Coordinates of C-alpha atoms and ligand atoms in Angstrom, one line a residue:
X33 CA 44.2 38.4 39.1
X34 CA 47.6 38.1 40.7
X35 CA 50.4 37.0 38.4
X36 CA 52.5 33.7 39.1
X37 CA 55.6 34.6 40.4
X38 CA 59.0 33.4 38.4
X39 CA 61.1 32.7 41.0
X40 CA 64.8 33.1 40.0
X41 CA 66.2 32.4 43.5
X42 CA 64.7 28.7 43.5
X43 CA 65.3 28.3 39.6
X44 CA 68.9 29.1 40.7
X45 CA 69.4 26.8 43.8
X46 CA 68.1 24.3 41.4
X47 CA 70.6 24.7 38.8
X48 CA 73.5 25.0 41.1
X49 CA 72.6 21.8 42.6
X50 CA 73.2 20.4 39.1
X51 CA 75.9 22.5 38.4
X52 CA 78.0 21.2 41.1
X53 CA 77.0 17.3 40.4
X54 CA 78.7 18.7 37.6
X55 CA 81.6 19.7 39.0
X56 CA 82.5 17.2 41.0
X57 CA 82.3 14.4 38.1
X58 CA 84.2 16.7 35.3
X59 CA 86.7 17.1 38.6
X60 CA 87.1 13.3 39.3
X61 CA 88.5 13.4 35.4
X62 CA 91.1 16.0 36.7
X63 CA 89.8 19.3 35.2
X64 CA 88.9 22.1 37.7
X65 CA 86.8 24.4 36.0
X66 CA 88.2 27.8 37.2
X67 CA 87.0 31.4 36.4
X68 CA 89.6 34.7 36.1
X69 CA 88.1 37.5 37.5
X70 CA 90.0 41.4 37.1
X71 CA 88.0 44.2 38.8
X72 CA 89.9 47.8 38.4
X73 CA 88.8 50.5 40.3
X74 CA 86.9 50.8 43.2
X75 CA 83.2 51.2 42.5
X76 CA 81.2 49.4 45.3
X77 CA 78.8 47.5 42.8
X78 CA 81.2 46.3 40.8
X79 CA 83.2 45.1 44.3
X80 CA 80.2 43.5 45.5
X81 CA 79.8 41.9 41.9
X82 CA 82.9 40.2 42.0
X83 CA 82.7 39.0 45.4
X84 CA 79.3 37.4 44.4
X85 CA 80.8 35.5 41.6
X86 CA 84.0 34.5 43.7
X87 CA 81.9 33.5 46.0
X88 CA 79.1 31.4 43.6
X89 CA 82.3 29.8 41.9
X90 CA 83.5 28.5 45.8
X91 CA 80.1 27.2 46.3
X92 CA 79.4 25.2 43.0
X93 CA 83.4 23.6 43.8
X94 CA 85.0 25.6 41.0
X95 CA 88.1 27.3 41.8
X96 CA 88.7 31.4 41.0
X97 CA 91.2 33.7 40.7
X98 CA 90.6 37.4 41.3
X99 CA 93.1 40.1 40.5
X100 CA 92.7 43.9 41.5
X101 CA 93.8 47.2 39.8
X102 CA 93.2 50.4 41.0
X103 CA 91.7 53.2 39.4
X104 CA 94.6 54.5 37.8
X105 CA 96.1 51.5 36.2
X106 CA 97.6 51.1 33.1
X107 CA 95.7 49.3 30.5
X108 CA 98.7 47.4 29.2
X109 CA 99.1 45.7 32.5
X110 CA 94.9 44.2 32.5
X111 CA 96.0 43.7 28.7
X112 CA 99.4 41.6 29.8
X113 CA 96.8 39.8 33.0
X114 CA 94.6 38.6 30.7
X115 CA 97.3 37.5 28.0
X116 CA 99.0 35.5 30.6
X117 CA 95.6 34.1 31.7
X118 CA 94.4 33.3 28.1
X119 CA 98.0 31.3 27.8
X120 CA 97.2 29.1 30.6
X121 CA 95.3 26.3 30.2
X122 CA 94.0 25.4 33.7
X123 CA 92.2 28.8 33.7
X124 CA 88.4 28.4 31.6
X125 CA 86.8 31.4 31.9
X126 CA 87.8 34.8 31.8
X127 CA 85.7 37.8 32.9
X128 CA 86.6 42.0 33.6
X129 CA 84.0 43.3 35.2
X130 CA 82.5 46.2 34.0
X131 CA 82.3 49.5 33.5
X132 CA 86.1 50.0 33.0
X133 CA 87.4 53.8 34.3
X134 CA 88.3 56.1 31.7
X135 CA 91.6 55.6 30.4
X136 CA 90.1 51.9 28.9
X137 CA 88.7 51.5 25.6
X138 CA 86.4 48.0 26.6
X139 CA 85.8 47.1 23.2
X140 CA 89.7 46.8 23.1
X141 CA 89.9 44.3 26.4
X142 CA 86.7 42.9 26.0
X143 CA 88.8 41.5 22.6
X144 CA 91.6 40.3 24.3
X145 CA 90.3 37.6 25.8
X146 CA 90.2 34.1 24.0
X147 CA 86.8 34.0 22.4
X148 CA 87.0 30.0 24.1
X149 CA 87.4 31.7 27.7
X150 CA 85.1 34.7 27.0
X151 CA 82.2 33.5 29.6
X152 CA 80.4 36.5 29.7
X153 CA 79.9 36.0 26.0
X154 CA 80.8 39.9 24.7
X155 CA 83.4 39.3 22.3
X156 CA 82.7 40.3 19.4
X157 CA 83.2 36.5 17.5
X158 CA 80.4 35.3 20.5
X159 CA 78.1 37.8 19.7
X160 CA 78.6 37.3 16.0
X161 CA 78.1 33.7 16.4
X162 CA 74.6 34.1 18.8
X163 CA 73.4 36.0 15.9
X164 CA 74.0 33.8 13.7
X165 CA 72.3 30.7 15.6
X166 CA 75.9 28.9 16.3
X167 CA 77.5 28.0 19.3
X168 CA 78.7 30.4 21.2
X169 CA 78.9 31.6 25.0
X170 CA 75.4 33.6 25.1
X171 CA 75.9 36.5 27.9
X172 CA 74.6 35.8 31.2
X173 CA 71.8 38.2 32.3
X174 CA 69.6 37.1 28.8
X175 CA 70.7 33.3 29.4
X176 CA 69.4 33.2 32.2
X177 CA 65.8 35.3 31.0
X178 CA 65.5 32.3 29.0
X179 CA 65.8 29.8 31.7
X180 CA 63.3 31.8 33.8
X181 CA 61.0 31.8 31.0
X182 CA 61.4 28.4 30.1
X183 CA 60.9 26.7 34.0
X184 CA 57.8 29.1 34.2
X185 CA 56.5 27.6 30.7
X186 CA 55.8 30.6 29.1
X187 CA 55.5 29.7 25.5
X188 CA 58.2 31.6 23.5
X189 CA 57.4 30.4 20.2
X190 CA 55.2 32.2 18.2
X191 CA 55.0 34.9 21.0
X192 CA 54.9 38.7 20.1
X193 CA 57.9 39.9 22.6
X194 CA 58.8 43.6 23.7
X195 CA 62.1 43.9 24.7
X196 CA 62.8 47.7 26.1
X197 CA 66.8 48.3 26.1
X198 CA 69.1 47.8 23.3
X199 CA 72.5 47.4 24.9
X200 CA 75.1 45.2 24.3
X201 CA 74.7 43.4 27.9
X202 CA 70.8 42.7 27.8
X203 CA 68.7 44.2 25.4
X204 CA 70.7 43.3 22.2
X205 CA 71.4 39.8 22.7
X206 CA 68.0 39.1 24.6
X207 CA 66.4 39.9 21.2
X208 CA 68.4 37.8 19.5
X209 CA 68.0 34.9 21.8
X210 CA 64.1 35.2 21.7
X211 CA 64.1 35.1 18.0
X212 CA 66.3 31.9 17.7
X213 CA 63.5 30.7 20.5
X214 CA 60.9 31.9 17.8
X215 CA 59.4 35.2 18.9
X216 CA 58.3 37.7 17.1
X217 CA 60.2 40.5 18.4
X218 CA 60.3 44.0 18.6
X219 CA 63.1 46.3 20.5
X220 CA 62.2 49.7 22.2
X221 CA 64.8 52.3 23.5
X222 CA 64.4 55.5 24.5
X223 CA 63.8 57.3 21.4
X224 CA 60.4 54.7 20.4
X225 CA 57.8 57.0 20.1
X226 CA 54.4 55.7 21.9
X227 CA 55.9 53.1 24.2
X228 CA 53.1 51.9 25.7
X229 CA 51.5 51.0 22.4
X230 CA 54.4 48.5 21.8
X231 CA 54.1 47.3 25.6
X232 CA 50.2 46.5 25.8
X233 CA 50.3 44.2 22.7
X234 CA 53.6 42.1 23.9
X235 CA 53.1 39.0 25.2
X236 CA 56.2 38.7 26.7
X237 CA 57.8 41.9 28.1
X238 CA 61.2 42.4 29.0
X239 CA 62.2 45.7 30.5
X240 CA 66.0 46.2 31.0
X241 CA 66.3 49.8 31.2
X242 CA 67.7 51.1 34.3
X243 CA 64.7 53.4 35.6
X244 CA 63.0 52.7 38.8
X245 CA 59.4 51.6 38.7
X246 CA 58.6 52.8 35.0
X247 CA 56.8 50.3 33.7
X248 CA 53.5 50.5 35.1
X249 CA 50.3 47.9 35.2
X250 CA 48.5 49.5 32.6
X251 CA 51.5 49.1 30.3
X252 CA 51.4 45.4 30.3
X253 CA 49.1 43.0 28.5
X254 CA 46.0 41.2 30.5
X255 CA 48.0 37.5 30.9
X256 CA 51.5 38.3 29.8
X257 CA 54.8 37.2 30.9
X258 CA 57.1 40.2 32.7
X259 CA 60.4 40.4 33.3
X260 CA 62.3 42.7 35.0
X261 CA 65.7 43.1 34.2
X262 CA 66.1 46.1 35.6
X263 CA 68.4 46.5 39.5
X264 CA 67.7 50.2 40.7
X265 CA 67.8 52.2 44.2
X266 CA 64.2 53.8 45.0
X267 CA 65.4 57.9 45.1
X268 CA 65.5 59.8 48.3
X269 CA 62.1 61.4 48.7
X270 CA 60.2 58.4 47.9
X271 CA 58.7 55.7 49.9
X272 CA 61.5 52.4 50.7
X273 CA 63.9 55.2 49.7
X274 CA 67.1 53.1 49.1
X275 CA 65.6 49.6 48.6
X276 CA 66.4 47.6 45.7
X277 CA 63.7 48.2 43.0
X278 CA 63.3 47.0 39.4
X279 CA 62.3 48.6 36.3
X280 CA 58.8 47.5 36.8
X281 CA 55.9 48.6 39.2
X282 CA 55.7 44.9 40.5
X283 CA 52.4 46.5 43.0
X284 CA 50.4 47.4 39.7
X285 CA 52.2 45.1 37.0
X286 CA 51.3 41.8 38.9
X287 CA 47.3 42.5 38.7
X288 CA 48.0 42.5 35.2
X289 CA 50.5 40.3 34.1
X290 CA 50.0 36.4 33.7
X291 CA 54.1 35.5 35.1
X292 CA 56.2 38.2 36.8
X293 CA 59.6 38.2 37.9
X294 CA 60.3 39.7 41.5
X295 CA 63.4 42.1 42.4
X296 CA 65.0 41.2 43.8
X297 CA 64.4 37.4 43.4
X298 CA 63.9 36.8 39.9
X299 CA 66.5 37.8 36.9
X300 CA 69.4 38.9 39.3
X301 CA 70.5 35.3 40.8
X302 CA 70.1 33.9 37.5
X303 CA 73.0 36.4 35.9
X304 CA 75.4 34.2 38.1
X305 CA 74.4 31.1 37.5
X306 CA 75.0 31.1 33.7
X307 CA 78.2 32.5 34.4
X308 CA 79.2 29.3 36.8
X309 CA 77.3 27.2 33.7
X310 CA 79.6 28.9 30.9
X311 CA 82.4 28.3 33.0
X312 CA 81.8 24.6 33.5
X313 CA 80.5 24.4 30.0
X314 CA 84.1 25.3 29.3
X315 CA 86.1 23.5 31.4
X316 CA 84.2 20.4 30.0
X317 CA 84.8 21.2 26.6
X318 CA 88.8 21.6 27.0
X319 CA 88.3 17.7 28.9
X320 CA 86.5 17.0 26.1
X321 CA 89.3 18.0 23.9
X322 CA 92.1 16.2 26.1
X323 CA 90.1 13.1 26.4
X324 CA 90.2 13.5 29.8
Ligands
NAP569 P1 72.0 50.6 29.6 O1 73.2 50.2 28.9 O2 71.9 51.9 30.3 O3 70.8 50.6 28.6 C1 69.5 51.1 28.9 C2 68.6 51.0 27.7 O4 67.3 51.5 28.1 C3 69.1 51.8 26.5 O5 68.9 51.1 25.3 C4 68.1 53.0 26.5 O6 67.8 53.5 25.2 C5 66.9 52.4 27.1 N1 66.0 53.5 27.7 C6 66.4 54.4 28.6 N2 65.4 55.2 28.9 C7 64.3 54.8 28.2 C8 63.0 55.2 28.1 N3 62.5 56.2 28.8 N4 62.2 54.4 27.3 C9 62.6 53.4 26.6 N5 63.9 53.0 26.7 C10 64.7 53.6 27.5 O7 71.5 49.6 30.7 P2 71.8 48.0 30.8 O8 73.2 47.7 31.1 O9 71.1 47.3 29.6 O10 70.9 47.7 32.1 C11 69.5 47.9 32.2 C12 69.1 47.7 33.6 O11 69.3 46.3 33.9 C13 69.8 48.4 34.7 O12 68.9 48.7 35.8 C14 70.9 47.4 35.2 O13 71.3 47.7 36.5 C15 70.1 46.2 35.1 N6 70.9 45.0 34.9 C16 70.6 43.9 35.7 C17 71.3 42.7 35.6 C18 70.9 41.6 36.4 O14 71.7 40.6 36.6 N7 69.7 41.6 37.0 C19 72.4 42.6 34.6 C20 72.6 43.7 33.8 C21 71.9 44.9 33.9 P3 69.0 54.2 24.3 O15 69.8 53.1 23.7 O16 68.2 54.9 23.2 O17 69.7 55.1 25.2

């Protein structure tokens, strides 16, 4: 058996194509949605990050500012950026990309920004709210698991789901969307004893751990649905040394597995998307508010 692929390049296309329909009508009631964007430093994944998002929020029609810091910066003047940007009401979404160098404490800027403009949903008020089933801005990279599972009809409800991962980004608030969806869930991290047990009875499995290739075929569940969070290099010594792997051995995984995502190809485009659909989510509620 080789497992259906979920796509999350074509989910994506798809959405965007809404997403700027979107656009253009909250636009023609004379709201831009716009997204604030503050990378500091000069690590090249964050740099390519941030040029991805510019870039998506250009393509959907929505307009973004980005701001740069070096390394060395103070925090007080991200703190005073994103003070002024939180005070300025044709600005919708604000986002600082992470990690943050040393001198930052992130919990402390991550709470700086207004909990109406935090798009990437890790304040502490949105996560508080996700957990408890209200509206809130749910974070992107789990949003979007959820719209991958949902277009590839896996049924969620009822399901016995494994997520591997527990931080604040994915793993936590992937849980806690799944069991608002209705799973039964179960979260493993590196100190579960007998992983695979957990893995072989999950029928969905979502592996966000940030180790190439670790989840193997005979870890997964005859039928289930995998996803694969994970965005890693293949080491040096290794075959594709250098290529862009996940956390999952798609070769042996996919002979196993009912629904698989790809990597790259499957949860990574997605992560974007629901940014652009948090930030137009809202910019529509502020019209919404001005009875624009
Ligand atoms: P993270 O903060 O480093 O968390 C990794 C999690 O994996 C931790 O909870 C850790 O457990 C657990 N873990 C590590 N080794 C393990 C093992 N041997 N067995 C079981 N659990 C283990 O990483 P993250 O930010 O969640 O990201 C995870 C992966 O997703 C990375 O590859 C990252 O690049 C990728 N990612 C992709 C996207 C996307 O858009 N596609 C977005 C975000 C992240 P402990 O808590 O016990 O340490």
């Amino acid at each position: 058996m080789s497992a259906r692929i979920l796509d999350g390049n074509a989910l994506s296309a798809d959405v965007r194509a809404q997403l700027a329909v979107d656009v253009a009508a909250i636009k023609a009631r004379g709201v831009t949605p716009c997204l604030a964007v503050i990378l500091v430093g000069d690590n090249p994944a964050s740099a390519v990050y941030v040029r991805n998002k510019v870039a998506g929020c250009e393509k959907a029609g929505m307009r973004s500012l980005k701001f740069d810091y070096p390394a060395d910066a103070a925090p007080k003047a991200v703190l005073d950026k994103i003070a002024e940007l939180n005070a300025d009401p044709s600005v919708h979404g604000i986002l600082v990309q992470l990690p943050l160098p040393p001198q930052f404490d992130e919990k402390t800027i991550l709470e700086a920004i207004a909990v109406g403009k935090d798009v990437d949903g890790f304040h502490a008020e949105n996560v508080g709210r996700l957990s408890q089933g209200q509206r809130a801005f749910f974070p992107c990279t789990p949003h979007g698991v959820m719209k991958l599972l949902a277009a590839g009809d896996v049924e969620v409800c009822g399901a016995d789901a494994v997520v591997i991962g527990r931080s604040n980004i994915v793993g936590k608030p992937m849980a806690m969307l799944l069991t608002q969806a209705g799973a039964t869930v179960t979260v493993c991290h590196s100190q579960t004893r007998d992983l695979a047990a957990h893995t072989r009875r999950a029928d969905i499995l979502i592996v966000a751990i940030g180790r190439p290739l670790f989840i193997t075929g005979e870890m997964v569940k005859p039928g289930a649905a995998v996803i694969d969070v994970g965005m890693n290099r293949i080491p040096a010594g290794q075959p594709d040394a250098g290529k862009l792997c996940g956390d999952v051995d798609f070769a042996s995984a996919r002979e196993v597995a009912g629904a698989i995502t790809p990597v790259p190809g499957g949860v990574g485009p997605m992560t974007i998307t629901m940014l652009l659909a948090n930030t137009l989510e809202s910019a529509q509620r502020v019209a919404n508010t001005q009875g624009a």
